[in-house]
Short mmCIF file of C-alpha atoms and ligand atoms in Angstrom, two decimals:
data_model
loop_
_atom_site.label_atom_id
_atom_site.label_comp_id
_atom_site.label_asym_id
_atom_site.label_seq_id
_atom_site.Cartn_x
_atom_site.Cartn_y
_atom_site.Cartn_z
CA MET A 243 -42.42 -4.97 2.51
CA LYS A 244 -41.30 -1.52 1.35
CA ILE A 245 -37.85 -0.23 1.96
CA SER A 246 -36.41 3.38 1.92
CA VAL A 247 -32.70 4.15 1.76
CA PHE A 248 -31.19 7.22 3.03
CA GLY A 249 -27.92 8.18 1.20
CA THR A 250 -27.19 7.12 -2.41
CA GLY A 251 -23.50 6.59 -2.31
CA TYR A 252 -21.63 3.18 -2.93
CA VAL A 253 -23.47 1.54 -0.15
CA GLY A 254 -27.08 3.24 -0.39
CA LEU A 255 -27.28 2.79 -4.08
CA ALA A 256 -26.09 -0.85 -4.15
CA THR A 257 -28.46 -1.69 -1.46
CA GLY A 258 -31.28 0.12 -3.09
CA VAL A 259 -30.93 -1.54 -6.51
CA CYS A 260 -30.29 -5.08 -4.99
CA PHE A 261 -33.32 -4.89 -2.74
CA ALA A 262 -35.32 -3.69 -5.79
CA ASP A 263 -33.95 -6.53 -7.87
CA MET A 264 -35.13 -9.03 -5.20
CA GLY A 265 -38.85 -7.70 -5.79
CA TYR A 266 -38.97 -5.06 -3.03
CA THR A 267 -40.34 -1.60 -3.66
CA VAL A 268 -37.47 0.73 -2.87
CA VAL A 269 -37.39 4.46 -2.47
CA CYS A 270 -33.92 5.99 -2.26
CA LEU A 271 -33.28 9.44 -0.90
CA ASP A 272 -30.38 11.75 -1.06
CA ILE A 273 -29.80 15.30 -0.21
CA ASP A 274 -27.93 15.82 -3.58
CA PRO A 275 -30.63 16.84 -5.97
CA GLU A 276 -28.11 16.36 -8.94
CA LYS A 277 -27.44 12.65 -8.04
CA VAL A 278 -31.19 12.00 -7.51
CA ASN A 279 -32.12 13.52 -11.01
CA LYS A 280 -29.44 11.43 -12.70
CA LEU A 281 -30.41 8.29 -11.01
CA ASN A 282 -34.06 8.76 -11.76
CA LEU A 283 -33.01 8.92 -15.49
CA GLY A 284 -31.05 5.60 -14.99
CA ILE A 285 -27.69 7.29 -15.22
CA PRO A 286 -25.31 5.72 -12.61
CA THR A 287 -23.53 8.23 -10.43
CA ILE A 288 -20.71 6.02 -9.47
CA PHE A 289 -18.71 3.28 -11.39
CA GLU A 290 -19.75 -0.11 -10.28
CA PRO A 291 -19.84 -3.24 -12.48
CA GLY A 292 -23.52 -4.40 -12.87
CA LEU A 293 -24.95 -1.30 -11.41
CA GLU A 294 -26.48 0.36 -14.65
CA GLU A 295 -28.33 -2.79 -15.61
CA LEU A 296 -29.97 -3.21 -12.22
CA LEU A 297 -30.69 0.42 -12.03
CA LYS A 298 -32.42 0.58 -15.42
CA ARG A 299 -34.24 -2.64 -14.99
CA ASN A 300 -35.87 -1.77 -11.60
CA LEU A 301 -36.74 1.82 -12.59
CA ALA A 302 -38.42 0.49 -15.67
CA ALA A 303 -40.35 -2.07 -13.37
CA GLU A 304 -41.31 0.87 -11.20
CA ARG A 305 -39.83 -0.94 -8.05
CA LEU A 306 -37.16 1.69 -7.70
CA SER A 307 -37.33 5.57 -7.60
CA PHE A 308 -35.14 8.38 -6.15
CA THR A 309 -36.20 11.43 -4.26
CA THR A 310 -34.99 14.32 -2.14
CA ASP A 311 -38.17 14.54 -0.33
CA TYR A 312 -37.77 13.23 3.22
CA LYS A 313 -41.48 13.14 4.04
CA LYS A 314 -42.11 11.07 1.02
CA ALA A 315 -39.31 8.62 1.67
CA VAL A 316 -40.05 8.16 5.37
CA ASP A 317 -43.84 7.71 4.68
CA ALA A 318 -43.23 5.16 1.87
CA SER A 319 -41.87 2.37 3.93
CA ASP A 320 -41.74 0.59 7.33
CA ILE A 321 -38.06 -0.29 6.89
CA LEU A 322 -35.53 2.55 6.72
CA PHE A 323 -31.86 2.11 5.97
CA ILE A 324 -29.46 4.84 6.94
CA ALA A 325 -26.44 4.58 4.55
CA VAL A 326 -25.11 8.09 4.65
CA GLY A 327 -21.27 8.93 4.85
CA THR A 328 -19.18 8.77 8.04
CA PRO A 329 -16.01 10.47 6.95
CA SER A 330 -13.10 11.00 9.20
CA ASP A 331 -12.94 14.24 11.41
CA GLU A 332 -9.70 16.09 12.03
CA ASN A 333 -9.03 14.03 15.16
CA GLY A 334 -9.62 10.71 13.30
CA SER A 335 -13.15 10.12 14.89
CA ALA A 336 -15.92 9.28 12.63
CA ASN A 337 -18.07 12.46 11.61
CA LEU A 338 -21.55 11.59 12.67
CA SER A 339 -23.20 14.75 11.49
CA TYR A 340 -24.74 13.11 8.33
CA VAL A 341 -26.07 10.17 10.53
CA VAL A 342 -27.57 12.42 13.16
CA SER A 343 -29.10 14.72 10.51
CA ALA A 344 -30.82 11.75 8.80
CA ALA A 345 -32.01 10.48 12.14
CA GLU A 346 -33.51 13.87 12.89
CA SER A 347 -35.27 14.04 9.51
CA ILE A 348 -36.67 10.57 10.17
CA GLY A 349 -37.98 11.60 13.64
CA GLN A 350 -39.46 14.71 12.06
CA PHE A 351 -41.49 13.00 9.43
CA MET A 352 -42.41 9.62 10.93
CA THR A 353 -46.14 9.05 11.38
CA SER A 354 -46.17 5.20 11.82
CA LYS A 355 -43.95 2.34 13.40
CA LYS A 356 -40.67 1.93 11.51
CA THR A 357 -37.58 -0.25 11.76
CA ILE A 358 -34.52 1.92 11.35
CA MET A 359 -31.36 -0.03 10.28
CA THR A 360 -27.92 1.58 10.07
CA LYS A 361 -25.72 0.43 7.28
CA SER A 362 -23.30 3.23 7.80
CA THR A 363 -20.15 2.24 9.53
CA VAL A 364 -20.58 3.83 12.92
CA PRO A 365 -18.71 3.87 16.21
CA VAL A 366 -20.07 1.76 19.10
CA GLY A 367 -22.95 3.72 20.77
CA THR A 368 -24.13 5.34 17.52
CA ASN A 369 -27.33 3.20 17.13
CA PHE A 370 -28.34 4.32 20.61
CA LEU A 371 -27.58 7.97 19.75
CA ILE A 372 -29.80 7.41 16.58
CA LYS A 373 -32.47 6.13 18.95
CA LYS A 374 -32.11 9.12 21.26
CA THR A 375 -32.08 11.53 18.45
CA ILE A 376 -35.30 10.12 16.87
CA SER A 377 -37.03 9.86 20.46
CA GLU A 378 -36.21 13.58 21.01
CA THR A 379 -37.37 14.81 17.74
CA LEU A 380 -40.69 12.76 18.18
CA LYS A 381 -40.92 14.38 21.69
CA LYS A 382 -40.70 17.90 20.27
CA ARG A 383 -43.52 16.96 17.98
CA ASN A 384 -45.55 15.52 20.84
CA ALA A 385 -45.62 12.32 18.78
CA GLN A 386 -45.76 8.86 20.33
CA ILE A 387 -44.68 6.46 17.65
CA GLU A 388 -42.93 3.03 18.18
CA PHE A 389 -39.72 2.20 16.44
CA ASP A 390 -36.96 -0.22 16.50
CA ILE A 391 -33.22 0.46 15.81
CA VAL A 392 -31.03 -2.35 14.22
CA SER A 393 -27.35 -2.21 13.49
CA ASN A 394 -26.85 -3.80 10.12
CA PRO A 395 -23.18 -3.14 9.09
CA GLU A 396 -22.42 -3.33 5.40
CA PHE A 397 -19.38 -5.55 4.21
CA LEU A 398 -19.59 -5.00 0.42
CA ARG A 399 -16.45 -4.23 -1.52
CA GLU A 400 -16.25 -1.44 -4.12
CA GLY A 401 -15.75 -2.85 -7.56
CA THR A 402 -17.92 -5.94 -6.65
CA ALA A 403 -20.48 -4.12 -4.74
CA ILE A 404 -23.58 -5.42 -6.58
CA GLN A 405 -22.33 -8.98 -6.46
CA ASP A 406 -21.68 -8.61 -2.74
CA CYS A 407 -24.91 -7.16 -1.98
CA LEU A 408 -26.74 -9.82 -3.98
CA ASN A 409 -24.67 -12.68 -2.43
CA PRO A 410 -23.40 -11.58 1.02
CA ASP A 411 -21.29 -14.16 2.85
CA ARG A 412 -22.76 -12.97 6.03
CA ILE A 413 -25.40 -10.54 7.21
CA VAL A 414 -24.64 -9.18 10.63
CA VAL A 415 -27.54 -7.75 12.65
CA GLY A 416 -27.51 -6.18 16.00
CA VAL A 417 -30.90 -5.91 17.60
CA GLU A 418 -32.41 -4.95 20.94
CA HIS A 419 -35.55 -7.23 20.93
CA GLU A 420 -36.81 -10.35 19.12
CA ARG A 421 -39.55 -8.19 17.62
CA ALA A 422 -37.01 -6.41 15.41
CA ALA A 423 -34.98 -9.66 14.63
CA LYS A 424 -38.21 -11.22 13.19
CA VAL A 425 -38.64 -8.19 10.86
CA ILE A 426 -35.06 -8.52 9.64
CA ARG A 427 -35.17 -12.28 9.18
CA ARG A 428 -38.15 -11.73 6.91
CA LEU A 429 -36.65 -8.91 5.12
CA TYR A 430 -33.50 -10.92 4.31
CA GLU A 431 -35.23 -14.09 3.63
CA PRO A 432 -34.45 -13.94 -0.14
CA PHE A 433 -30.80 -13.58 0.46
CA ILE A 434 -30.74 -16.20 3.25
CA LYS A 435 -32.49 -18.62 0.85
CA ASN A 436 -29.48 -17.84 -1.70
CA GLY A 437 -26.96 -19.02 1.08
CA ALA A 438 -26.36 -15.99 3.14
CA LYS A 439 -25.59 -16.54 6.78
CA MET A 440 -27.49 -14.20 9.07
CA ILE A 441 -25.52 -13.68 12.45
CA GLU A 442 -27.62 -12.04 15.20
CA MET A 443 -26.06 -10.21 18.10
CA ASP A 444 -26.40 -7.24 20.38
CA ILE A 445 -25.98 -3.87 18.82
CA SER A 446 -22.72 -2.92 20.32
CA SER A 447 -21.11 -6.14 19.14
CA ALA A 448 -22.51 -5.65 15.64
CA GLU A 449 -20.99 -2.06 15.51
CA VAL A 450 -17.61 -3.34 16.78
CA THR A 451 -17.70 -6.33 14.22
CA LYS A 452 -17.70 -3.94 11.30
CA TYR A 453 -14.56 -2.07 12.62
CA ALA A 454 -12.91 -5.11 13.65
CA ALA A 455 -13.19 -6.67 10.26
CA ASN A 456 -11.77 -3.65 8.41
CA ALA A 457 -9.10 -3.21 11.03
CA PHE A 458 -8.14 -6.83 10.75
CA LEU A 459 -7.76 -6.76 6.96
CA ALA A 460 -5.90 -3.49 7.10
CA THR A 461 -3.48 -5.17 9.69
CA LYS A 462 -2.84 -8.14 7.23
CA ILE A 463 -1.84 -5.52 4.48
CA SER A 464 0.28 -3.43 6.88
CA ILE A 465 2.27 -6.44 8.10
CA MET A 466 3.01 -7.58 4.58
CA ASN A 467 4.15 -4.09 3.81
CA GLU A 468 6.40 -4.08 6.81
CA PHE A 469 7.83 -7.52 5.69
CA SER A 470 8.35 -6.11 2.12
CA ARG A 471 10.66 -3.34 3.50
CA LEU A 472 12.68 -6.03 5.39
CA CYS A 473 12.86 -8.02 2.12
CA ASP A 474 14.22 -4.97 0.37
CA LYS A 475 16.97 -4.55 2.95
CA VAL A 476 18.04 -8.32 3.14
CA GLY A 477 17.69 -9.12 -0.58
CA ALA A 478 14.61 -11.44 -0.14
CA ASN A 479 11.60 -11.42 -2.39
CA ILE A 480 8.27 -10.64 -0.66
CA GLU A 481 6.37 -12.60 -3.47
CA ASN A 482 8.12 -15.82 -2.46
CA VAL A 483 7.45 -14.96 1.11
CA ARG A 484 3.76 -14.38 0.34
CA ILE A 485 3.31 -17.64 -1.54
CA GLY A 486 5.08 -19.54 1.41
CA LEU A 487 2.70 -17.92 3.79
CA SER A 488 -0.41 -18.34 1.82
CA ALA A 489 0.05 -22.12 1.94
CA ASP A 490 -0.56 -21.95 5.74
CA HIS A 491 -4.42 -22.40 6.03
CA ARG A 492 -4.19 -20.48 9.26
CA ILE A 493 -3.08 -17.39 7.42
CA GLY A 494 -4.72 -17.89 3.94
CA PRO A 495 -4.16 -16.39 0.60
CA HIS A 496 -6.27 -13.17 0.92
CA PHE A 497 -5.07 -9.60 1.81
CA ILE A 498 -1.33 -10.47 1.98
CA TYR A 499 -0.03 -8.67 -1.11
CA ALA A 500 2.58 -6.20 -0.36
CA GLY A 501 2.09 -2.86 -2.14
CA VAL A 502 2.08 1.02 -1.94
CA GLY A 503 -0.41 0.77 0.90
CA TYR A 504 -4.16 0.57 1.25
CA GLY A 505 -6.54 3.51 0.47
CA GLY A 506 -10.14 3.97 -0.14
CA SER A 507 -13.12 5.32 1.82
CA CYS A 508 -13.10 2.59 4.39
CA PHE A 509 -9.81 1.12 5.83
CA PRO A 510 -8.01 4.49 6.45
CA LYS A 511 -10.96 6.12 8.19
CA ASP A 512 -12.22 3.00 9.97
CA VAL A 513 -8.75 2.25 11.39
CA LYS A 514 -8.55 5.89 12.64
CA ALA A 515 -11.96 5.88 13.98
CA LEU A 516 -11.32 2.67 15.90
CA ILE A 517 -8.11 4.05 17.31
CA HIS A 518 -10.15 7.11 18.31
CA THR A 519 -12.89 4.95 20.09
CA GLY A 520 -10.16 3.19 22.15
CA GLN A 521 -8.79 6.53 23.23
CA THR A 522 -12.24 7.86 24.20
CA HIS A 523 -12.59 4.58 26.33
CA ASP A 524 -9.01 4.97 27.77
CA GLU A 525 -7.87 1.79 25.88
CA GLN A 526 -4.75 2.39 23.52
CA LEU A 527 -5.01 0.16 20.50
CA HIS A 528 -1.22 -0.31 19.99
CA ILE A 529 -1.41 -2.69 16.84
CA LEU A 530 -3.99 -0.34 14.97
CA GLU A 531 -1.67 2.78 15.63
CA ALA A 532 1.25 0.74 14.03
CA VAL A 533 -1.10 -0.31 11.18
CA GLU A 534 -1.91 3.20 10.28
CA LYS A 535 1.68 4.47 10.68
CA THR A 536 2.99 1.72 8.45
CA ASN A 537 0.43 2.49 5.81
CA GLN A 538 1.43 6.16 5.64
CA TYR A 539 5.04 5.25 5.66
CA GLN A 540 4.58 2.82 2.82
CA ARG A 541 3.40 5.37 0.32
CA GLN A 542 5.79 7.98 1.49
CA ARG A 543 8.73 5.59 1.18
CA PHE A 544 7.61 4.71 -2.39
CA VAL A 545 7.71 8.22 -3.54
CA GLU A 546 11.00 8.69 -1.71
CA ARG A 547 12.53 5.95 -3.78
CA ILE A 548 11.14 7.26 -7.01
CA LEU A 549 12.43 10.77 -6.30
CA SER A 550 15.88 9.54 -5.32
CA ARG A 551 16.09 7.67 -8.62
CA ILE A 552 14.83 10.39 -10.92
CA GLY A 553 15.78 13.44 -9.06
CA LYS A 554 14.42 15.59 -6.15
CA THR A 555 13.53 18.49 -8.52
CA GLY A 556 11.68 17.85 -11.49
CA GLN A 557 11.82 20.95 -13.62
CA GLY A 558 11.39 19.99 -17.35
CA LYS A 559 10.71 16.35 -16.42
CA LYS A 560 7.60 14.29 -16.60
CA VAL A 561 6.13 11.41 -14.56
CA ALA A 562 3.70 9.11 -16.12
CA VAL A 563 1.09 7.73 -13.82
CA TRP A 564 -1.02 4.53 -14.35
CA GLY A 565 -3.91 4.43 -11.99
CA VAL A 566 -5.49 6.93 -9.61
CA ALA A 567 -8.37 4.75 -8.17
CA PHE A 568 -7.64 3.24 -4.85
CA LYS A 569 -8.02 -0.06 -6.49
CA PRO A 570 -9.25 -1.56 -9.73
CA GLY A 571 -12.79 -2.01 -10.45
CA THR A 572 -13.91 1.49 -8.87
CA ASP A 573 -13.76 5.23 -9.60
CA ASP A 574 -13.26 5.92 -5.93
CA ILE A 575 -10.14 8.01 -5.29
CA ARG A 576 -10.73 8.66 -1.48
CA GLU A 577 -7.25 8.20 0.20
CA SER A 578 -5.76 6.86 -2.92
CA PRO A 579 -1.89 6.49 -2.63
CA SER A 580 -1.73 7.60 -6.21
CA LEU A 581 -3.17 11.12 -5.43
CA TYR A 582 -0.62 11.44 -2.56
CA ALA A 583 2.26 10.57 -4.84
CA ILE A 584 1.03 12.84 -7.73
CA GLU A 585 0.86 15.73 -5.25
CA LYS A 586 4.46 14.91 -4.15
CA PHE A 587 5.74 14.96 -7.71
CA VAL A 588 3.94 18.24 -8.39
CA GLU A 589 5.60 19.69 -5.25
CA ALA A 590 8.99 18.66 -6.61
CA GLY A 591 8.30 20.38 -9.86
CA TYR A 592 7.52 17.52 -12.18
CA THR A 593 4.87 17.57 -14.76
CA VAL A 594 2.36 14.58 -14.37
CA GLU A 595 0.38 12.85 -17.03
CA ALA A 596 -1.98 10.21 -15.72
CA TYR A 597 -4.25 7.61 -17.03
CA ASP A 598 -7.08 5.72 -15.36
CA PRO A 599 -10.00 3.93 -17.18
CA VAL A 600 -12.63 5.16 -14.86
CA ALA A 601 -11.39 7.37 -11.99
CA ALA A 602 -9.69 10.15 -14.04
CA GLU A 603 -12.58 12.76 -13.83
CA ASN A 604 -12.78 12.25 -10.12
CA ALA A 605 -9.01 12.72 -9.77
CA ARG A 606 -8.79 15.77 -11.99
CA VAL A 607 -11.51 17.47 -9.90
CA SER A 608 -9.80 16.63 -6.67
CA LEU A 609 -6.13 17.51 -7.74
CA ASN A 610 -7.19 20.75 -9.71
CA SER A 611 -3.59 21.19 -10.75
CA LYS A 612 -2.13 22.72 -13.97
CA GLN A 613 0.82 20.51 -13.58
CA VAL A 614 -1.38 17.34 -13.87
CA THR A 615 -3.03 16.20 -17.08
CA PHE A 616 -5.20 13.18 -17.67
CA LYS A 617 -5.01 11.38 -20.96
CA SER A 618 -7.48 9.02 -22.53
CA SER A 619 -5.04 6.21 -23.13
CA GLN A 620 -2.38 4.45 -21.09
CA ASP A 621 0.11 4.80 -24.07
CA GLU A 622 -0.34 8.44 -24.42
CA VAL A 623 1.02 9.30 -20.97
CA LEU A 624 4.31 7.48 -21.83
CA ASN A 625 5.31 9.92 -24.42
CA ASP A 626 8.75 11.39 -23.39
CA ALA A 627 8.05 10.24 -19.75
CA ASP A 628 11.12 10.02 -17.41
CA VAL A 629 9.45 7.48 -15.30
CA LEU A 630 6.17 5.37 -15.19
CA CYS A 631 4.66 4.74 -11.83
CA ILE A 632 1.99 2.19 -11.49
CA PHE A 633 -0.57 2.56 -8.51
CA THR A 634 -3.70 0.59 -9.50
CA GLU A 635 -3.58 -3.01 -10.93
CA TRP A 636 -6.16 -2.43 -13.67
CA LYS A 637 -6.25 -5.45 -16.05
CA SER A 638 -5.14 -3.35 -19.05
CA PHE A 639 -1.74 -2.67 -17.28
CA LEU A 640 -1.01 -6.24 -16.72
CA GLN A 641 0.38 -7.11 -20.10
CA PRO A 642 1.45 -3.91 -21.89
CA ASP A 643 3.39 -3.74 -25.05
CA PHE A 644 6.72 -3.50 -23.38
CA PRO A 645 8.85 -2.68 -26.64
CA LYS A 646 6.36 0.12 -27.34
CA LEU A 647 6.66 1.35 -23.76
CA LYS A 648 10.36 1.39 -23.94
CA LYS A 649 10.30 3.37 -27.22
CA LEU A 650 7.71 5.87 -26.10
CA MET A 651 9.45 6.80 -22.85
CA LYS A 652 12.35 9.26 -22.61
CA LYS A 653 13.92 6.85 -20.01
CA PRO A 654 12.34 3.37 -19.54
CA ILE A 655 12.18 3.33 -15.83
CA VAL A 656 9.17 1.67 -14.21
CA PHE A 657 8.13 1.85 -10.53
CA ASP A 658 5.50 -0.73 -9.80
CA GLY A 659 3.48 -0.09 -6.69
CA ARG A 660 1.34 -3.26 -6.97
CA ASN A 661 4.11 -5.69 -8.02
CA ILE A 662 2.05 -6.69 -11.32
CA TYR A 663 5.15 -7.77 -13.38
CA ASP A 664 7.31 -10.74 -13.11
CA PRO A 665 10.88 -9.42 -12.59
CA GLU A 666 12.37 -12.41 -14.56
CA PHE A 667 10.21 -11.44 -17.56
CA ILE A 668 11.12 -7.73 -17.33
CA LYS A 669 14.81 -8.59 -17.35
CA GLU A 670 14.43 -9.49 -20.97
CA THR A 671 12.82 -6.34 -21.87
CA GLY A 672 15.72 -3.96 -20.99
CA ILE A 673 13.43 -1.76 -18.74
CA GLU A 674 14.64 -0.72 -15.44
CA TYR A 675 12.19 -2.09 -13.03
CA HIS A 676 11.55 -1.28 -9.32
CA SER A 677 8.74 -2.86 -7.28
CA ILE A 678 7.78 -3.45 -3.65
CA GLY A 679 9.95 -5.92 -1.56
CA ARG A 680 11.58 -7.41 -4.60
CA PRO A 681 15.10 -6.80 -5.89
CA SER A 682 15.16 -4.18 -8.58
CA ILE A 683 16.10 -5.00 -12.27
CA GLY A 684 18.49 -2.95 -14.32
CA ALA A 685 18.97 -0.35 -11.69
CA PRO A 686 22.21 1.67 -12.04
N1 LIG B 33 -17.91 2.49 0.27
C1 LIG B 33 -17.78 1.34 0.72
O1 LIG B 33 -17.12 0.35 0.08
C2 LIG B 33 -18.42 0.99 2.10
C3 LIG B 33 -18.47 -0.45 2.45
C4 LIG B 33 -19.01 -0.73 3.55
C5 LIG B 33 -19.59 0.28 4.51
N2 LIG B 33 -19.37 1.55 4.02
C6 LIG B 33 -19.90 2.67 4.89
O2 LIG B 33 -21.14 3.01 4.47
C7 LIG B 33 -21.36 4.51 4.54
C8 LIG B 33 -21.63 5.20 3.30
O3 LIG B 33 -20.51 4.91 2.55
P1 LIG B 33 -20.45 5.34 1.07
O4 LIG B 33 -19.06 4.92 0.47
O5 LIG B 33 -21.71 4.83 0.30
O6 LIG B 33 -20.58 6.88 1.28
P2 LIG B 33 -20.74 8.17 -0.08
O7 LIG B 33 -19.93 9.22 0.44
O8 LIG B 33 -20.40 7.46 -1.27
O9 LIG B 33 -22.33 8.35 -0.02
C9 LIG B 33 -22.97 8.98 1.05
C10 LIG B 33 -24.19 9.66 0.51
O10 LIG B 33 -25.00 10.11 1.67
C11 LIG B 33 -25.61 11.41 1.28
N3 LIG B 33 -26.20 12.04 2.31
C12 LIG B 33 -25.45 12.86 3.13
N4 LIG B 33 -26.23 13.17 4.15
C13 LIG B 33 -27.47 12.73 4.09
C14 LIG B 33 -28.59 12.88 4.73
N5 LIG B 33 -28.72 13.48 5.78
N6 LIG B 33 -29.76 12.22 4.20
C15 LIG B 33 -29.58 11.45 3.01
N7 LIG B 33 -28.45 11.28 2.33
C16 LIG B 33 -27.41 11.95 2.70
C17 LIG B 33 -24.52 12.00 0.37
O11 LIG B 33 -25.02 13.07 -0.49
C18 LIG B 33 -23.94 10.80 -0.53
O12 LIG B 33 -24.59 10.68 -1.65
C19 LIG B 33 -20.11 4.95 5.26
O13 LIG B 33 -20.38 4.92 6.84
C20 LIG B 33 -19.07 3.87 5.05
O14 LIG B 33 -17.99 3.82 5.97
C21 LIG B 33 -18.84 1.86 2.91
#
């Protein structure tokens, strides 16, 4: 079986290298020639642990190649994965223009039977839109070629994308016919042998399952963030509450950490898109509206707390920032709470010096501000800083040299948006420490 993957972002690239590593011949296509050139040279275009090794190994084995040539990629394989982006539109709906454009190109170049699998996260009904788009494009060419559509939502997590792709806990497939299901079972056989569970269903349910999974996880985060604000007000400690909750097996230990709010390219846009889907079907999704609102409020309130401590105007003052990636293990800065906060510090007149081990370049390009400088070490940004704000729980931030930190900073004030330090320990350092949903230490 040969596979072509359309879109070489976090999902398409991980999918391409992992299927190639399982022995399949894979052609990956992207419309961005710069990405394709780099990837053909074995240079990863994103930071993802394990990616470079798989990329180089499978290029060398000639099982993997990258192209911008749609005809070549469509011709090469019977199985075509659509893995292009579905960013948020102004009104919160998923922008399907990349998906539709990929479908049109497939319809334009198809000359034999194909199974078209959509990995992009798409609102319910989109796989049928893909079917319609391909059918209409074929009709314009007077071509009669059979094809099947399959919804195959992706559940990988950035930072562990390769591991997740190689060892998925479940493979959700939405199909119209047994014929397509049979092809998919064969395609995923190596993964199923490795222990992955394949769950087959109808196409609409598969589309909803993906959004429901992200919305559910976002809800867990937002409710903990809401509890953290209550803890702040009543003098309780959200970490104790979390430990108490996690012991309940019905709740479990995952996704119940309070913090500065979720970011990334999935939760924010997928929650918004699901709310929008509800609206278009005259069904208001009250909980998700609250989840989204709480998430926005969490980052806003964190910044308000910082500014009310260090001053609403920042002329001549400096904020040190640790972490711009939306979470550790990735260079993805999309919807990162850190970027929101940096923009607010800049607006207030502060100079910002930031450090991130892998996402600095993406953030520098995105922020493009003279008031923000990226440094190459986490200590460097501390020099003469009026405050240190932590947004990403990178490992190197977990055990810093506190005496050194105190000596380097103008004022040793730390705002920790990820609750990475033990307040009891911080007490001994003489550092003023503020976190989320826990009593502050050493505050005036
Ligand atoms: N990033 C994640 O963690 C993750 C996880 C699960 C699902 N998803 C979903 O997967 C999809 C892709 O996400 P991503 O983060 O990989 O996106 P991305 O933005 O990193 O990459 C998308 C790629 O598609 C390319 N592209 C755009 N139009 C194209 C076209 N017509 N033909 C071929 N290539 C085209 C772009 O150049 C880009 O390289 C989205 O729907 C997303 O919601 C993402």
